[in-house]
XYZ file of C-alpha atoms in Angstrom:
667
model
C 44.987 101.737 114.641
C 45.834 98.092 113.727
C 46.656 95.525 116.487
C 50.389 94.715 116.554
C 51.641 91.166 116.879
C 52.519 90.731 120.616
C 56.203 90.902 121.517
C 55.952 87.876 123.868
C 54.231 85.737 121.092
C 57.454 85.812 118.863
C 58.899 82.259 118.638
C 62.477 81.275 118.950
C 64.242 84.698 118.879
C 65.417 84.916 122.449
C 68.569 86.837 121.755
C 66.782 89.367 119.666
C 64.078 89.894 122.284
C 66.766 90.120 125.000
C 68.850 92.771 123.020
C 65.712 94.908 122.491
C 64.613 94.740 126.077
C 68.040 95.652 127.460
C 67.912 98.807 125.289
C 64.460 99.580 126.572
C 65.829 99.358 130.105
C 69.072 101.293 129.338
C 68.799 103.319 126.002
C 72.380 104.587 126.454
C 73.657 101.239 125.351
C 73.283 102.548 121.897
C 70.636 100.526 120.069
C 70.447 97.249 118.225
C 71.456 96.013 114.786
C 69.497 92.970 113.911
C 71.218 91.004 111.016
C 69.442 87.975 109.438
C 67.709 86.332 106.490
C 64.331 87.534 105.332
C 61.212 86.205 107.218
C 62.763 85.866 110.609
C 60.439 88.149 112.572
C 63.071 91.038 112.649
C 60.537 93.852 111.895
C 57.653 92.139 113.767
C 59.667 92.102 117.119
C 60.800 95.684 116.722
C 57.295 97.000 116.132
C 56.011 94.944 118.883
C 58.425 96.479 121.384
C 56.958 99.854 121.197
C 53.790 98.610 122.863
C 55.681 97.497 125.909
C 57.645 100.845 126.562
C 56.064 102.747 129.563
C 54.235 106.046 128.795
C 56.243 109.206 128.668
C 55.447 112.477 130.261
C 55.847 115.401 127.760
C 55.324 119.075 127.693
C 51.869 119.635 126.176
C 52.200 120.918 122.688
C 55.804 120.495 122.210
C 56.748 119.013 118.887
C 60.050 117.620 120.406
C 58.559 115.724 123.266
C 60.435 117.583 125.987
C 60.333 116.099 129.413
C 58.378 118.577 131.706
C 60.652 117.705 134.610
C 63.833 118.784 132.822
C 62.804 120.543 129.513
C 65.484 121.305 126.890
C 66.526 124.908 127.366
C 67.253 125.155 123.643
C 64.123 123.609 122.361
C 62.864 125.495 119.377
C 59.233 125.385 120.856
C 60.514 126.626 124.169
C 60.908 128.056 126.756
C 58.692 125.625 128.702
C 58.687 127.373 132.025
C 55.511 126.527 133.748
C 54.069 124.536 130.872
C 51.451 121.881 131.244
C 52.387 118.308 131.051
C 50.577 115.263 129.528
C 51.199 111.529 129.195
C 51.340 109.657 125.973
C 52.528 106.394 124.646
C 56.176 106.088 123.593
C 56.373 106.534 119.812
C 58.086 104.323 117.234
C 59.114 106.309 114.168
C 60.127 104.440 110.944
C 62.749 105.844 108.747
C 62.128 104.879 105.112
C 65.213 103.868 102.990
C 64.498 106.488 100.391
C 64.092 109.372 102.858
C 65.849 112.591 102.347
C 68.273 114.367 104.732
C 65.506 117.025 105.198
C 62.899 114.425 106.153
C 65.362 113.040 108.602
C 66.702 116.062 110.505
C 63.908 118.553 109.480
C 63.887 121.632 107.205
C 63.854 125.294 107.410
C 61.455 127.406 105.499
C 64.130 129.123 103.402
C 61.556 131.652 101.987
C 60.449 132.841 105.343
C 63.907 133.021 106.783
C 65.110 135.272 103.882
C 62.075 137.432 103.589
C 60.943 137.670 107.252
C 64.106 136.826 109.155
C 62.352 134.159 111.190
C 63.515 130.634 112.037
C 60.430 128.748 110.629
C 61.674 125.122 111.324
C 59.711 121.933 110.352
C 60.947 119.083 112.552
C 61.943 115.853 110.914
C 61.798 112.209 112.076
C 64.676 112.641 114.610
C 62.419 115.089 116.510
C 59.557 112.784 116.391
C 61.464 109.867 117.637
C 62.852 111.879 120.702
C 62.272 109.735 123.852
C 60.954 106.794 121.630
C 62.019 104.357 119.161
C 63.649 105.109 115.722
C 63.503 102.053 113.579
C 65.332 101.684 110.344
C 64.459 98.647 108.217
C 67.141 97.574 105.653
C 69.655 100.029 107.318
C 72.398 98.789 105.080
C 70.619 100.209 101.991
C 70.228 103.644 103.486
C 72.475 106.270 101.901
C 75.741 106.617 103.861
C 75.381 110.402 104.664
C 71.931 109.609 106.285
C 73.487 106.881 108.392
C 76.304 109.304 109.494
C 73.739 111.894 110.519
C 71.522 109.360 112.293
C 74.358 107.826 114.325
C 75.784 111.252 115.132
C 72.360 112.301 116.504
C 72.179 108.997 118.428
C 75.574 109.469 119.944
C 75.186 113.123 120.961
C 71.569 112.964 121.869
C 70.831 116.064 119.842
C 70.214 117.053 116.172
C 71.753 120.141 114.716
C 70.404 121.792 111.570
C 72.681 124.339 109.806
C 71.396 126.023 106.841
C 72.737 129.384 105.348
C 73.678 130.894 108.665
C 70.420 129.710 110.503
C 70.945 127.218 113.242
C 68.512 124.873 115.138
C 69.357 122.294 117.814
C 66.927 120.050 119.487
C 67.038 116.923 121.649
C 67.068 113.654 119.796
C 67.502 110.722 122.402
C 65.983 107.542 121.052
C 66.276 103.797 121.039
C 67.840 103.082 117.683
C 67.103 99.839 116.072
C 68.298 98.798 112.636
C 67.474 95.657 110.571
C 69.323 94.388 107.624
C 69.688 91.202 105.409
C 73.504 90.708 104.873
C 72.766 89.185 101.375
C 71.822 92.712 100.289
C 75.060 94.345 101.417
C 77.040 95.153 104.423
C 77.412 98.103 106.605
C 80.844 99.731 106.937
C 82.812 98.609 110.071
C 82.974 102.186 111.167
C 79.108 102.279 111.087
C 78.625 98.781 112.679
C 80.685 99.991 115.601
C 78.160 102.684 116.293
C 75.389 100.217 117.053
C 75.582 99.178 120.701
C 74.499 95.534 120.305
C 74.078 93.238 117.384
C 71.979 89.930 117.039
C 72.289 87.366 114.234
C 68.788 85.897 113.556
C 67.797 82.734 111.450
C 64.791 80.680 111.069
C 64.727 77.716 113.164
C 65.480 74.270 111.657
C 63.342 72.451 114.430
C 59.993 71.256 112.755
C 58.182 71.739 116.002
C 59.163 75.305 116.475
C 58.459 76.057 112.793
C 54.924 74.659 113.320
C 54.363 76.785 116.287
C 55.453 79.951 114.218
C 52.972 79.182 111.560
C 50.235 78.331 113.930
C 50.511 81.718 115.725
C 50.832 83.556 112.644
C 47.684 82.155 111.278
C 45.846 82.674 114.529
C 46.823 86.418 114.532
C 45.719 86.918 110.849
C 42.404 85.367 111.628
C 41.564 87.721 114.576
C 44.395 90.092 115.656
C 42.350 91.455 118.575
C 41.585 88.076 120.072
C 45.165 86.812 119.446
C 46.598 89.899 121.177
C 44.125 89.465 124.125
C 45.440 86.019 124.764
C 48.879 87.371 125.353
C 47.782 90.462 127.300
C 49.010 89.042 130.783
C 52.460 88.194 129.316
C 52.824 91.680 127.854
C 51.873 93.349 131.060
C 54.301 91.319 132.952
C 57.133 92.253 130.607
C 56.080 95.940 130.755
C 56.159 95.868 134.427
C 59.407 94.261 134.465
C 60.932 96.989 132.140
C 59.646 99.622 134.693
C 61.196 97.704 137.560
C 64.482 97.257 135.902
C 64.738 101.001 134.933
C 64.111 101.877 138.718
C 66.790 99.372 139.826
C 69.324 100.300 137.138
C 70.985 103.344 139.044
C 71.521 101.100 142.086
C 73.343 98.158 140.217
C 77.028 97.940 141.211
C 79.664 97.190 138.658
C 82.654 95.952 140.654
C 86.329 96.089 139.784
C 86.381 92.322 139.067
C 83.586 92.779 136.433
C 85.409 95.767 134.972
C 88.586 93.886 134.669
C 86.789 91.062 132.906
C 85.332 93.530 130.410
C 88.724 95.113 129.648
C 90.439 91.839 129.404
C 87.743 90.538 127.034
C 87.902 93.534 124.675
C 91.634 93.428 124.617
C 91.801 89.696 123.969
C 89.451 90.170 120.965
C 91.439 93.170 119.608
C 88.434 95.515 119.218
C 89.296 98.969 118.206
C 88.832 101.944 120.527
C 86.992 102.010 123.943
C 83.469 102.051 122.740
C 83.011 98.236 123.130
C 84.267 98.410 126.771
C 81.675 101.141 127.613
C 78.895 99.345 125.769
C 79.736 96.001 127.556
C 79.735 97.798 130.886
C 76.340 99.256 130.249
C 74.944 95.981 128.893
C 76.248 93.967 131.888
C 74.612 96.479 134.224
C 71.288 96.345 132.340
C 71.329 92.488 132.401
C 71.710 92.533 136.179
C 68.825 95.040 136.526
C 66.761 92.936 134.130
C 67.368 90.000 136.358
C 66.387 91.973 139.487
C 70.045 91.969 140.907
C 72.063 94.902 142.288
C 75.295 93.276 141.378
C 77.026 92.353 138.018
C 78.021 88.641 137.755
C 80.457 87.027 135.487
C 77.497 85.620 133.414
C 76.376 89.181 132.770
C 79.708 90.030 131.405
C 79.733 86.888 129.238
C 76.293 87.635 127.779
C 77.309 91.299 127.133
C 80.302 90.171 125.136
C 78.223 87.923 122.948
C 75.896 90.875 122.293
C 78.351 93.752 121.955
C 81.595 92.164 120.368
C 80.841 90.140 117.272
C 80.200 93.068 114.957
C 83.184 94.948 116.163
C 85.591 92.284 115.125
C 85.099 92.828 111.402
C 87.963 94.469 109.485
C 86.630 94.050 106.074
C 83.612 92.679 104.346
C 85.167 89.336 103.926
C 85.408 88.731 107.622
C 82.581 86.657 109.053
C 80.985 88.118 112.113
C 81.032 85.966 115.291
C 82.845 85.213 118.499
C 84.816 82.276 119.556
C 83.086 81.379 122.780
C 85.790 79.005 123.957
C 88.177 81.902 123.776
C 85.732 84.024 125.587
C 85.363 81.579 128.396
C 89.179 81.135 128.739
C 89.599 84.959 128.813
C 86.795 85.407 131.554
C 88.393 82.540 133.617
C 91.887 83.931 133.359
C 90.792 87.618 134.148
C 88.640 86.537 137.215
C 90.407 87.597 140.321
C 89.676 87.581 144.038
C 88.773 91.399 143.948
C 85.253 92.283 144.764
C 83.642 90.184 142.114
C 80.399 88.720 143.778
C 80.619 85.737 141.469
C 83.260 83.228 142.998
C 82.479 80.522 140.642
C 83.424 82.613 137.503
C 81.968 81.925 134.035
C 80.334 78.716 133.630
C 80.257 78.017 137.375
C 77.372 77.698 139.746
C 75.174 75.953 137.558
C 75.267 78.598 134.811
C 73.389 77.274 131.745
C 75.512 76.969 128.623
C 74.434 79.059 125.645
C 72.322 77.494 123.065
C 74.632 76.463 120.157
C 73.495 76.705 116.662
C 74.524 74.261 113.884
C 78.238 74.294 113.219
C 79.116 74.320 109.448
C 82.444 73.601 108.240
C 84.009 74.896 105.025
C 81.658 74.095 102.184
C 83.237 71.995 99.647
C 83.018 73.136 96.025
C 80.282 71.487 93.917
C 81.816 68.921 91.575
C 80.977 69.696 88.086
C 81.633 68.294 84.708
C 84.092 70.234 82.520
C 85.225 69.596 79.011
C 88.881 68.569 78.590
C 90.810 71.585 77.274
C 93.911 71.330 75.222
C 94.775 74.868 76.411
C 94.868 73.638 80.174
C 97.910 72.843 82.310
C 97.820 69.215 83.637
C 96.500 69.087 87.212
C 94.906 66.257 89.192
C 91.178 66.504 88.590
C 88.939 67.217 91.550
C 85.573 66.625 90.045
C 84.763 65.924 86.541
C 87.153 65.608 83.693
C 89.352 68.658 83.050
C 88.214 70.433 86.326
C 90.582 71.693 88.974
C 89.914 71.931 92.583
C 89.346 75.680 93.648
C 92.572 77.497 94.249
C 92.961 79.728 97.377
C 93.021 83.518 96.710
C 96.153 85.407 97.275
C 96.272 88.158 99.892
C 94.165 91.142 98.678
C 95.960 94.335 98.097
C 95.026 98.127 97.847
C 94.067 99.354 94.483
C 93.368 102.851 93.113
C 90.005 103.860 91.721
C 88.757 102.815 88.374
C 86.042 105.331 87.409
C 83.368 105.527 84.768
C 83.847 108.586 82.352
C 81.427 111.447 82.251
C 79.051 112.612 84.933
C 76.199 110.382 86.089
C 73.209 110.630 88.307
C 73.111 107.342 90.146
C 72.923 106.371 93.721
C 75.368 108.072 96.067
C 78.762 106.392 96.335
C 82.407 107.142 96.120
C 83.489 106.024 92.684
C 82.524 108.206 89.649
C 81.476 111.849 89.147
C 77.758 112.414 89.450
C 75.121 115.026 90.187
C 74.149 114.398 93.701
C 72.508 116.207 96.696
C 75.784 116.449 98.405
C 79.150 117.747 97.114
C 80.664 120.840 95.661
C 78.230 123.417 94.120
C 78.643 123.617 90.366
C 75.640 125.917 89.404
C 72.050 126.768 90.088
C 68.730 125.689 88.641
C 64.910 126.179 89.299
C 63.809 123.770 91.992
C 61.555 120.830 91.040
C 59.294 120.302 94.017
C 60.460 121.358 97.540
C 63.568 123.424 97.802
C 66.387 121.435 99.617
C 69.784 123.276 98.815
C 69.354 127.075 98.430
C 71.827 128.806 96.032
C 71.832 132.065 97.871
C 73.680 134.171 95.283
C 71.535 132.933 92.404
C 68.431 133.518 94.392
C 69.525 137.163 95.194
C 70.439 137.696 91.528
C 67.024 136.446 90.357
C 65.082 138.663 92.854
C 67.142 141.861 92.492
C 65.826 143.215 89.164
C 62.202 143.052 90.441
C 62.549 144.941 93.769
C 61.264 148.287 92.581
C 58.361 146.704 90.780
C 57.394 144.847 94.028
C 57.426 148.007 96.103
C 60.361 147.317 98.271
C 60.826 149.994 100.889
C 63.012 148.498 103.608
C 66.304 146.826 103.796
C 64.996 143.175 103.346
C 64.432 141.566 99.805
C 61.069 140.995 98.559
C 61.107 137.381 97.449
C 58.683 135.364 95.353
C 58.656 131.519 94.942
C 60.010 131.899 91.470
C 63.117 133.736 92.617
C 64.399 130.618 94.609
C 67.136 128.686 93.013
C 68.390 125.166 93.914
C 72.076 124.443 94.209
C 73.330 122.031 91.701
C 75.845 119.835 93.235
C 78.424 117.345 92.027
C 79.673 114.521 94.189
C 80.278 110.807 93.762
C 78.087 107.862 92.711
C 78.258 104.119 93.077
C 78.546 102.018 89.941
C 77.836 98.422 88.902
C 81.056 96.696 88.674
C 80.438 93.537 86.721
C 83.337 91.001 86.796
C 83.693 88.595 84.044
C 86.286 85.923 85.014
C 87.821 83.263 82.891
C 87.842 79.886 84.803
C 88.982 77.907 81.925
C 91.874 75.475 81.743
C 94.199 78.202 80.349
C 93.887 79.869 83.700
C 94.185 76.747 85.837
C 97.821 76.901 86.891
C 97.470 77.215 90.705
C 99.864 80.098 91.272
C 98.259 82.017 88.457
C 94.658 81.466 89.563
C 95.551 82.272 93.054
C 96.975 85.683 91.902
C 93.890 86.276 89.710
C 91.594 85.624 92.708
C 93.564 87.942 94.918
C 93.273 90.674 92.273
C 89.550 90.214 92.028
C 89.224 90.284 95.806
C 91.132 93.400 95.975
C 88.862 95.018 93.382
C 85.812 93.663 95.244
C 87.159 95.279 98.434
C 87.540 98.513 96.541
C 83.911 98.204 95.379
C 82.714 97.632 98.940
C 84.454 100.712 100.046
C 83.155 102.872 97.285
C 79.548 101.623 97.839
C 79.138 99.851 94.386
C 76.924 97.056 93.319
C 78.794 94.028 92.170
C 78.093 91.032 89.821
C 80.024 88.067 88.817
C 80.013 86.144 85.501
C 82.234 83.099 85.001
C 82.999 81.059 81.906
C 84.602 77.674 81.365
C 83.964 74.473 79.433
C 81.305 75.180 76.847
C 79.166 77.898 78.628
C 79.074 81.004 80.942
C 76.930 81.623 83.969
C 75.863 84.516 86.134
C 77.570 83.234 89.206
C 76.223 86.064 91.253
C 73.473 88.539 89.871
C 74.202 92.231 90.704
C 74.114 92.829 94.353
C 75.325 95.112 97.192
C 76.766 92.124 98.981
C 80.522 91.907 98.010
C 81.100 89.236 100.641
C 78.642 87.031 98.642
C 80.848 87.743 95.556
C 84.037 86.783 97.456
C 82.372 83.568 98.627
C 81.396 82.538 95.088
C 84.903 83.539 93.743
C 86.622 81.483 96.480
C 84.958 78.285 95.516
C 85.183 78.785 91.785
C 86.668 75.637 90.108
C 88.733 75.899 86.928
C 89.172 73.686 83.825
C 87.926 73.049 80.367
C 87.965 75.171 77.193
C 87.610 79.033 77.057
C 84.203 80.106 75.782
C 85.149 83.778 75.866
C 82.252 84.880 73.491
C 79.801 83.125 75.866
C 81.122 85.123 78.783
C 80.977 88.357 77.032
C 77.435 87.699 75.830
C 76.198 86.576 79.338
C 77.807 90.028 80.605
C 75.800 91.781 77.925
C 72.529 90.016 79.098
C 73.296 90.826 82.725
C 74.006 94.537 81.925
C 70.718 94.739 79.826
C 68.579 93.448 82.558
C 70.125 95.604 85.235
C 69.762 98.658 82.978
C 66.025 98.180 82.992
C 66.031 97.746 86.754
C 68.243 100.546 87.732
C 68.713 102.940 84.679
C 70.621 105.608 86.604
C 73.333 103.388 87.717
C 76.248 103.180 85.239
C 78.365 100.076 84.751
C 82.113 99.292 84.749
C 82.964 95.984 83.104
C 86.030 94.195 84.485
C 87.092 91.236 82.221
C 89.685 89.040 83.842
C 91.300 86.781 81.311
C 94.312 85.879 79.281
C 92.373 86.616 76.111
C 92.461 83.130 74.735
C 89.141 81.701 73.096
C 88.804 78.067 72.249
C 85.815 75.676 71.613
C 83.345 75.630 68.966
C 83.591 77.032 65.459
C 85.481 80.157 64.934
C 85.823 80.982 68.693
C 88.098 84.045 68.108
C 85.836 85.672 65.731
C 82.772 85.094 67.838
C 84.558 86.679 70.874
C 85.527 89.653 68.771
C 81.861 90.082 67.618
C 80.682 89.994 71.288
C 83.267 92.366 72.365
C 82.326 94.849 69.708
C 78.615 94.530 70.692
C 79.531 95.668 74.231
C 81.800 98.405 72.894
C 78.971 99.748 70.625
C 76.924 100.349 73.762
C 79.600 102.497 75.301
C 80.096 100.179 78.306
C 83.263 101.341 80.242
C 85.465 98.416 80.357
C 88.890 97.154 81.538
C 90.627 93.966 80.686
C 92.864 92.609 83.427
C 95.451 90.657 81.382
C 96.314 87.458 83.236
C 98.743 86.016 80.489
C 102.075 84.977 82.048
C 105.425 83.566 80.921
C 108.235 84.751 78.661
C 106.141 84.637 75.471
C 102.999 86.664 75.469
C 100.595 86.820 72.637
C 98.883 90.111 73.561
C 95.458 88.702 73.144
C 93.938 90.498 76.190
C 95.218 93.878 74.655
C 93.350 92.998 71.437
C 90.105 92.161 73.369
C 90.439 95.567 75.148
C 90.646 97.404 71.855
C 87.508 95.642 70.638
C 85.723 96.487 73.661
C 86.719 100.138 73.298
C 88.449 99.904 76.769
C 92.004 99.381 78.013
C 94.153 96.615 79.366
C 96.132 96.330 82.545
C 98.394 93.508 83.826
C 98.037 91.976 87.231
C 101.154 93.627 88.273
C 99.849 97.048 87.209
C 96.885 96.751 89.545
C 99.356 97.197 92.465
C 101.172 100.237 90.965
C 100.647 103.903 90.514
C 100.352 103.132 86.848
C 96.676 102.393 87.481
C 96.181 106.260 87.602
C 97.240 106.111 84.024
C 94.687 103.314 83.354
C 91.956 105.706 84.644
C 92.929 108.298 82.126
C 92.984 105.700 79.400
C 89.525 104.468 80.160
C 88.379 108.083 79.936
C 90.358 108.608 76.686
C 89.226 105.576 74.812
C 85.669 106.205 75.774
C 85.891 109.836 74.459
C 87.438 108.613 71.222
C 84.764 106.118 70.741
C 82.048 108.656 71.295
C 83.631 110.997 68.818
């Protein structure tokens, strides 16, 4: 077994270490979500924590790690009356991003269940993690249905497997830790709320601290065993402190004063439901036990709020996580009474150290660029170069209905277009490739029935062979690549119009987030187009790029369409199963260079020839309309919709039009 990097040797991640240790003391806090950029020791710290956990007593031979002092009466390996006990290290189980549901919850041997009538259950990762750590790296990339199963098990402390009338239940109590890079996509707010604590991590900008990180890493790589030995005393001290805190935890008193501060804080920050109050109470109690105290102080409540509330305040992916610490301090001061709170000084009193503040960044100004003067632009004061306008603020996003890609795909699970998936309604049966995961019972019986006499059946049960088994073919929904091509030329530069355009694109981005799509952003203005954001799962990154988008210059529509063609071609090689939906946001004008209109038509027909599902959002305004966006939609083989129609039920007709035009083109 390889030597792990010591937990106490991690540099500059005190909040991360504290959150992990508090969950080690009180696993009922609900786990930790670690958010941060790559290369910030997220995985290193989580893996190192396992070595600090005390040994666990388990029933000898039990695959579910039952506690011999109180064994699970429903354990599939039970009953455990009088069973021998043994001690072993706490396990850390890693859940791969590409794992199947059967790998997570376990699988039944369907063949034995049908032929022999026995519950032959093969435990999954939830069983292996019982009374240990379950670690999910890149949890934001995990399929939604797996995250739902995972968090349900963590909340209930048990896993249920229901398969064709056969039921298995086993204990699944574990410390849940997820890590994620927000640049690769966010978790839904409903899932964020299920993690007890969250921590934002970033690499230090202090040269001395960065030097120490590199020095320790190089020393570890040169001789892991010797490096670990240097930190053995610190590791042992933390291990003893965890044990002592666990013993003290039941004796910690959470007074009415602290409870009022917790309730007032959650109300002031308008978090949904009561889970935040409960998590804060458990965290504050664990903080007191970790410090060796039997009373919860105001400083414990403050620290608990900083760990438990930031991720619960997000309402949509465009909200930045975080907590206003000045507001937090005011709330704690106002809610501090003379009840039985043992901390008379309140928050910030009694020499309480102020939290370490990170660098404060204001709104980033848009990069000034040089745009070509466009004759089709409306006169506005220049913000950067000639012909460039300052970024317009987006109008308020609104709810849209679904735009779908026609046909049936086989891409990653999502909520947009029809697809063959592991979950969904059953549409047929087929022979399994590899392990059987979803049995089609009726088809299996039909396949086996003609052979019963030849197989010598004499009893009531079916005589099954492997060749009789049939896999259920299911249809659900997939996520798509939604590629936005946004006209940022002078013809779009009218402030009110560009504000409405950005609001419409933000609305579609929010829809893409909810439907688990990947998104990309291509913009064109002046003389060229650029991929402002390559395809990603991070819709908030797309929203940030859109918000700072300047306008001005000519309208190189052909360049924008050709850049979209290149982006789609590369993404098709990277992810061939994910189908694309092209959303072109323009008034349809094309200027600059020789024959701009003809070039734009040829570029549109190139995309249309490849059967790319497309929608043109017509941004033309005013009493006189040229209908150029509609002509562009025809050349793309798609359909056009106005900004106003994005808000209306008429968008349902748009979905039918997308399907119809694609079908006519295919014919």
